[in-house]
Tab-separated table of C-alpha atoms in Angstrom:
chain	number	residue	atom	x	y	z
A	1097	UNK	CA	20.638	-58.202	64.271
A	1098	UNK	CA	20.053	-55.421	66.457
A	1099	UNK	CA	22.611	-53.048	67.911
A	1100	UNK	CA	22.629	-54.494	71.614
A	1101	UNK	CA	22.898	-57.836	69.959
A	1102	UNK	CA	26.045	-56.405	68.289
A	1103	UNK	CA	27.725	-55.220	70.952
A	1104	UNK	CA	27.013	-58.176	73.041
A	1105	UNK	CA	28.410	-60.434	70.506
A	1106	UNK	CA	31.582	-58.308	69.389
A	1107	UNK	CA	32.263	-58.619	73.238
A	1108	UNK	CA	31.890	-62.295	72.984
A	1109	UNK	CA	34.390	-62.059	70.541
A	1110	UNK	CA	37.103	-60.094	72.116
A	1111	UNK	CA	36.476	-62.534	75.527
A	1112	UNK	CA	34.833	-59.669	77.295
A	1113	UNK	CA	32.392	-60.673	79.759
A	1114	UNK	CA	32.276	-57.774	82.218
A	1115	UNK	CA	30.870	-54.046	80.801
A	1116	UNK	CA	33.569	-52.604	83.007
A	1117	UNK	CA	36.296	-54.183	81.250
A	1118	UNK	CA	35.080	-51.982	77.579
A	1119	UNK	CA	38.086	-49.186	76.825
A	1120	UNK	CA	36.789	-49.408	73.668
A	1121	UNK	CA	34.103	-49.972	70.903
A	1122	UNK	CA	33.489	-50.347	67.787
A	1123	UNK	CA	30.189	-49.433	66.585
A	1124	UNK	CA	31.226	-48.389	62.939
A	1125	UNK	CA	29.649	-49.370	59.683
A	1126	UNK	CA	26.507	-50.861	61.298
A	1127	UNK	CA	23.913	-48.516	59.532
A	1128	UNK	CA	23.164	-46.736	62.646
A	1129	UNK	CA	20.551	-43.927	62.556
A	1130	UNK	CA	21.090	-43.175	65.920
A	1131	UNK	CA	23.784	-43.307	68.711
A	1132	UNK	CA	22.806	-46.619	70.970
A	1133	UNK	CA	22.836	-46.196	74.823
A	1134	UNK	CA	26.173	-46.774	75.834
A	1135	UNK	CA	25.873	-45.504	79.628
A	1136	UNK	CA	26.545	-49.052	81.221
A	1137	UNK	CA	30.063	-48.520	79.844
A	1138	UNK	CA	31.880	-46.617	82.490
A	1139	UNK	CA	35.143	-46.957	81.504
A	1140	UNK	CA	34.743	-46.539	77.789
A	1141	UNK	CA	37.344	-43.981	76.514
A	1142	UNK	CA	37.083	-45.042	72.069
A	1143	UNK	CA	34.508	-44.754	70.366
A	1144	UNK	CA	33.495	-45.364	66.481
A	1145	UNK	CA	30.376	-44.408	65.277
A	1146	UNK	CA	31.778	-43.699	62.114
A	1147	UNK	CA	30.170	-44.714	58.759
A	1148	UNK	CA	26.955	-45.123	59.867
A	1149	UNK	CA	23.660	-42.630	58.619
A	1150	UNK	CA	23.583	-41.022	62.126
A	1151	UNK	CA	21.814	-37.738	61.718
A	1152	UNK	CA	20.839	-36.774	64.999
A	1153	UNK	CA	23.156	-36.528	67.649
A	1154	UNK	CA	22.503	-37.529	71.224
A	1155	UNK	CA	25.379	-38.548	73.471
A	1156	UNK	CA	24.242	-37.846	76.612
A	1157	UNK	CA	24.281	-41.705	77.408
A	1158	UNK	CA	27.837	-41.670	76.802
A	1159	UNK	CA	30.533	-41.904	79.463
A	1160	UNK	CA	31.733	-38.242	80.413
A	1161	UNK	CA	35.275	-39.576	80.414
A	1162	UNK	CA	35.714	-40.583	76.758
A	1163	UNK	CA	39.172	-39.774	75.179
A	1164	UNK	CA	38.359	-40.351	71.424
A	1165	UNK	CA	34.761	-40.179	69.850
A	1166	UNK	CA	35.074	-41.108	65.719
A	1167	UNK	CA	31.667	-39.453	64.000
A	1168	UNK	CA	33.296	-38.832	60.464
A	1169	UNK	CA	31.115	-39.966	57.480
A	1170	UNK	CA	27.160	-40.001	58.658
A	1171	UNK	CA	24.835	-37.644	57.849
A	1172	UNK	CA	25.302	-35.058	61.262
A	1173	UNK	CA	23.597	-31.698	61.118
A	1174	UNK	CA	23.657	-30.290	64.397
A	1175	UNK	CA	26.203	-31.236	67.254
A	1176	UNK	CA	24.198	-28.612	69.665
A	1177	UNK	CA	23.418	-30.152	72.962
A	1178	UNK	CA	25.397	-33.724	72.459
A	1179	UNK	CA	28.533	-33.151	73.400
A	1180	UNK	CA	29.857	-30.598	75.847
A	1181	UNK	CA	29.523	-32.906	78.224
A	1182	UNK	CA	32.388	-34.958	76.781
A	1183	UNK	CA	35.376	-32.536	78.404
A	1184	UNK	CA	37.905	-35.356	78.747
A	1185	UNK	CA	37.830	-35.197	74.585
A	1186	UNK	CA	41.330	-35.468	72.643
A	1187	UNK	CA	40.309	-36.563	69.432
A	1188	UNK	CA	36.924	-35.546	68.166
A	1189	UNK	CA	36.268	-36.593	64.181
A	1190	UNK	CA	33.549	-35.350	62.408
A	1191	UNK	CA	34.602	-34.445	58.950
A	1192	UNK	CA	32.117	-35.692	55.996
A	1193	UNK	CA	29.049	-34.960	57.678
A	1194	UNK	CA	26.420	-31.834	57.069
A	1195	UNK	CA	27.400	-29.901	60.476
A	1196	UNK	CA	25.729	-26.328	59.966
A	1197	UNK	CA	26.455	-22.920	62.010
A	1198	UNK	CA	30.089	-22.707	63.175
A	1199	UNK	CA	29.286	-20.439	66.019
A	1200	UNK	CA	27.036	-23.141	67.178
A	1201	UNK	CA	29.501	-25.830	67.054
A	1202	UNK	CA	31.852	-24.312	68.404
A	1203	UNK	CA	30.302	-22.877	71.456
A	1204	UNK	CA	28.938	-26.611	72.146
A	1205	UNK	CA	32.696	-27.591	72.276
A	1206	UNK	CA	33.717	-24.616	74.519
A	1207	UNK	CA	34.639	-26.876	77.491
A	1208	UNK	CA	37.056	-28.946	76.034
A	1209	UNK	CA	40.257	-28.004	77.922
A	1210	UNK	CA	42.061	-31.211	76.176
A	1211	UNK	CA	41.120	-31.669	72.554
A	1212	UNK	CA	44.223	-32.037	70.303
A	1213	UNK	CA	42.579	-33.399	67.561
A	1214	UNK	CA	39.654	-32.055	65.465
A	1215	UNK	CA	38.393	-32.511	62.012
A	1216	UNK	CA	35.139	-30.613	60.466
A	1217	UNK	CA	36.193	-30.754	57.259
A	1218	UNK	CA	33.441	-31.716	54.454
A	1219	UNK	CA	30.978	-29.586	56.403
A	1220	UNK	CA	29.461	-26.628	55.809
A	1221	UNK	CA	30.733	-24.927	58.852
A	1222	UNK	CA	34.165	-25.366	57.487
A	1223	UNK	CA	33.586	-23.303	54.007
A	1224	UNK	CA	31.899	-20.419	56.180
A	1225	UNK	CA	34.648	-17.539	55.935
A	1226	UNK	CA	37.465	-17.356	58.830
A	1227	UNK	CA	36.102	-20.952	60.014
A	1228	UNK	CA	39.758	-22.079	60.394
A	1229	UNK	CA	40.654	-18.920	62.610
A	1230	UNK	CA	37.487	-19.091	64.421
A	1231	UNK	CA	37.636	-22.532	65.327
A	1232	UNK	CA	41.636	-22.050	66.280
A	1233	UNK	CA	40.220	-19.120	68.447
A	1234	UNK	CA	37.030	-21.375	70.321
A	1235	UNK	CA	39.194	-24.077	70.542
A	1236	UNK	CA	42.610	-23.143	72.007
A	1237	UNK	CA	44.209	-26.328	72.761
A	1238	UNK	CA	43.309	-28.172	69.432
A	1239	UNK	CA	46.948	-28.689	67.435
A	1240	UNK	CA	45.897	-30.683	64.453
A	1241	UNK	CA	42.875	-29.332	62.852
A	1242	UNK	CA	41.631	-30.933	59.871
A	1243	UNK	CA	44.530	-33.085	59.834
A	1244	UNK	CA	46.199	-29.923	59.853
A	1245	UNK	CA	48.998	-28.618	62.293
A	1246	UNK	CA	47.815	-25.497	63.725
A	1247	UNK	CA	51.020	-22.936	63.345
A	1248	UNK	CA	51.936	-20.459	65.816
A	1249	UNK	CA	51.091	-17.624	63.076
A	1250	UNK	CA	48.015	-19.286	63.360
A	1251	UNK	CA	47.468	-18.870	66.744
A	1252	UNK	CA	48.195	-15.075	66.732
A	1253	UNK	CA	46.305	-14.042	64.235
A	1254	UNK	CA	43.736	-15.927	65.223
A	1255	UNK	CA	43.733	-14.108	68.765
A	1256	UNK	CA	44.327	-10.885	67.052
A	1257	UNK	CA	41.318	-11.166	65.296
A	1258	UNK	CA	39.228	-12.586	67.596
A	1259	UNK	CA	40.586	-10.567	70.997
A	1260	UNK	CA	40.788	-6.964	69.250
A	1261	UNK	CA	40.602	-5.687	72.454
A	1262	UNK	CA	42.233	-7.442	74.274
A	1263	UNK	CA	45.068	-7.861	71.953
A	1264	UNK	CA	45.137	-3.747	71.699
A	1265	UNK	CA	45.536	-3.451	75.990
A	1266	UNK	CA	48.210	-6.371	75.455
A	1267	UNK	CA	50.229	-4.573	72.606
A	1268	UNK	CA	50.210	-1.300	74.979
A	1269	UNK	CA	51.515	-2.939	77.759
A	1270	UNK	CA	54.399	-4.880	76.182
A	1271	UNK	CA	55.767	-1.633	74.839
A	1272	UNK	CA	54.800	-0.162	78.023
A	1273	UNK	CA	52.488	2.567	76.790
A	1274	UNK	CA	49.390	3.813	78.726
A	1275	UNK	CA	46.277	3.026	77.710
A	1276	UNK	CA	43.937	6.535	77.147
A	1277	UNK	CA	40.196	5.954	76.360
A	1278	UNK	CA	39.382	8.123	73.554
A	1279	UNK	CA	36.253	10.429	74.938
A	1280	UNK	CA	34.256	10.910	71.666
């Protein structure tokens, strides 16, 4: 059975008739290689794609407005160019996959203003040194990382690394000292 075949009949199933009426789908442990187009689903806001042997990642025929996109356990390498389209994001799994380059990843997430949830763990990107900082840093509105409250100590030494600069003309204004550019 093919994947539109699925869908149609899982919809069958939950007495679904209309593609408007689709919150949510569940496209998980069907051996997908690739992510289906989903665009006639305007509505959808869950999605599982999860345990499948997805490897590359196109979700640009995925509804701009989804809330929760599952993509733990395939075989992902890249995430570049799928899914900063996908700003309405709150939960975004991807853990057990083969996600390389962290700077990468997480300038392709840069416009999520309302992801709360993230997981990368079981990727490359997340043994690369200071990934847990940087991704803190790139991601400022994430508070669970790798099913892993982030902590407010977190948070400031994440900017403090990240924001030398600006973290230096902060620290000099708090105590109320003037900034003097060194001339050398």
């Amino acid at each position: 059975m093919d994947v539109v075949e699925d869908i149609k009949e899982s919809l069958q199933k939950s007495g679904i008739r209309r593609d408007v009426d689709v919150c949510q789908l569940s496209l998980a442990t069907k051996k997908l290689t690739s992510v289906p187009d989903l665009s006639r689903f305007h509505f959808l806001r869950m999605l599982w794609l999860n345990n499948n042997k997805i490897k590359e990642l196109s979700c640009r025929s995925i509804n701009c407005c989804l809330t929760e996109l599952y993509l733990h356990n395939n075989n992902i390498r890249s995430i570049s160019g799928a899914l900063n389209h996908l700003t309405c994001l709150q939960l975004l799994f991807l853990h057990n996959n083969q996600i390389r380059g962290l700077e990468d990843t997480m300038h392709e997430l840069r416009r999520m203003q309302q992801l709360q949830t993230a997981t990368f763990a079981l990727n490359p990107i997340s043994h690369e040194p200071g990934y847990r900082l940087h991704a803190i840093h790139c991601l400022p509105s994430v508070q669970v990382l790798d099913h892993t409250e982030v902590t407010s100590a977190e948070r400031r030494q994440s900017f403090q690394m990240h924001s030398q600069e600006r973290h230096r003309v902060l620290q000099s204004v708090a105590f109320c000292r003037r900034e003097t550019k060194s001339t050398g």
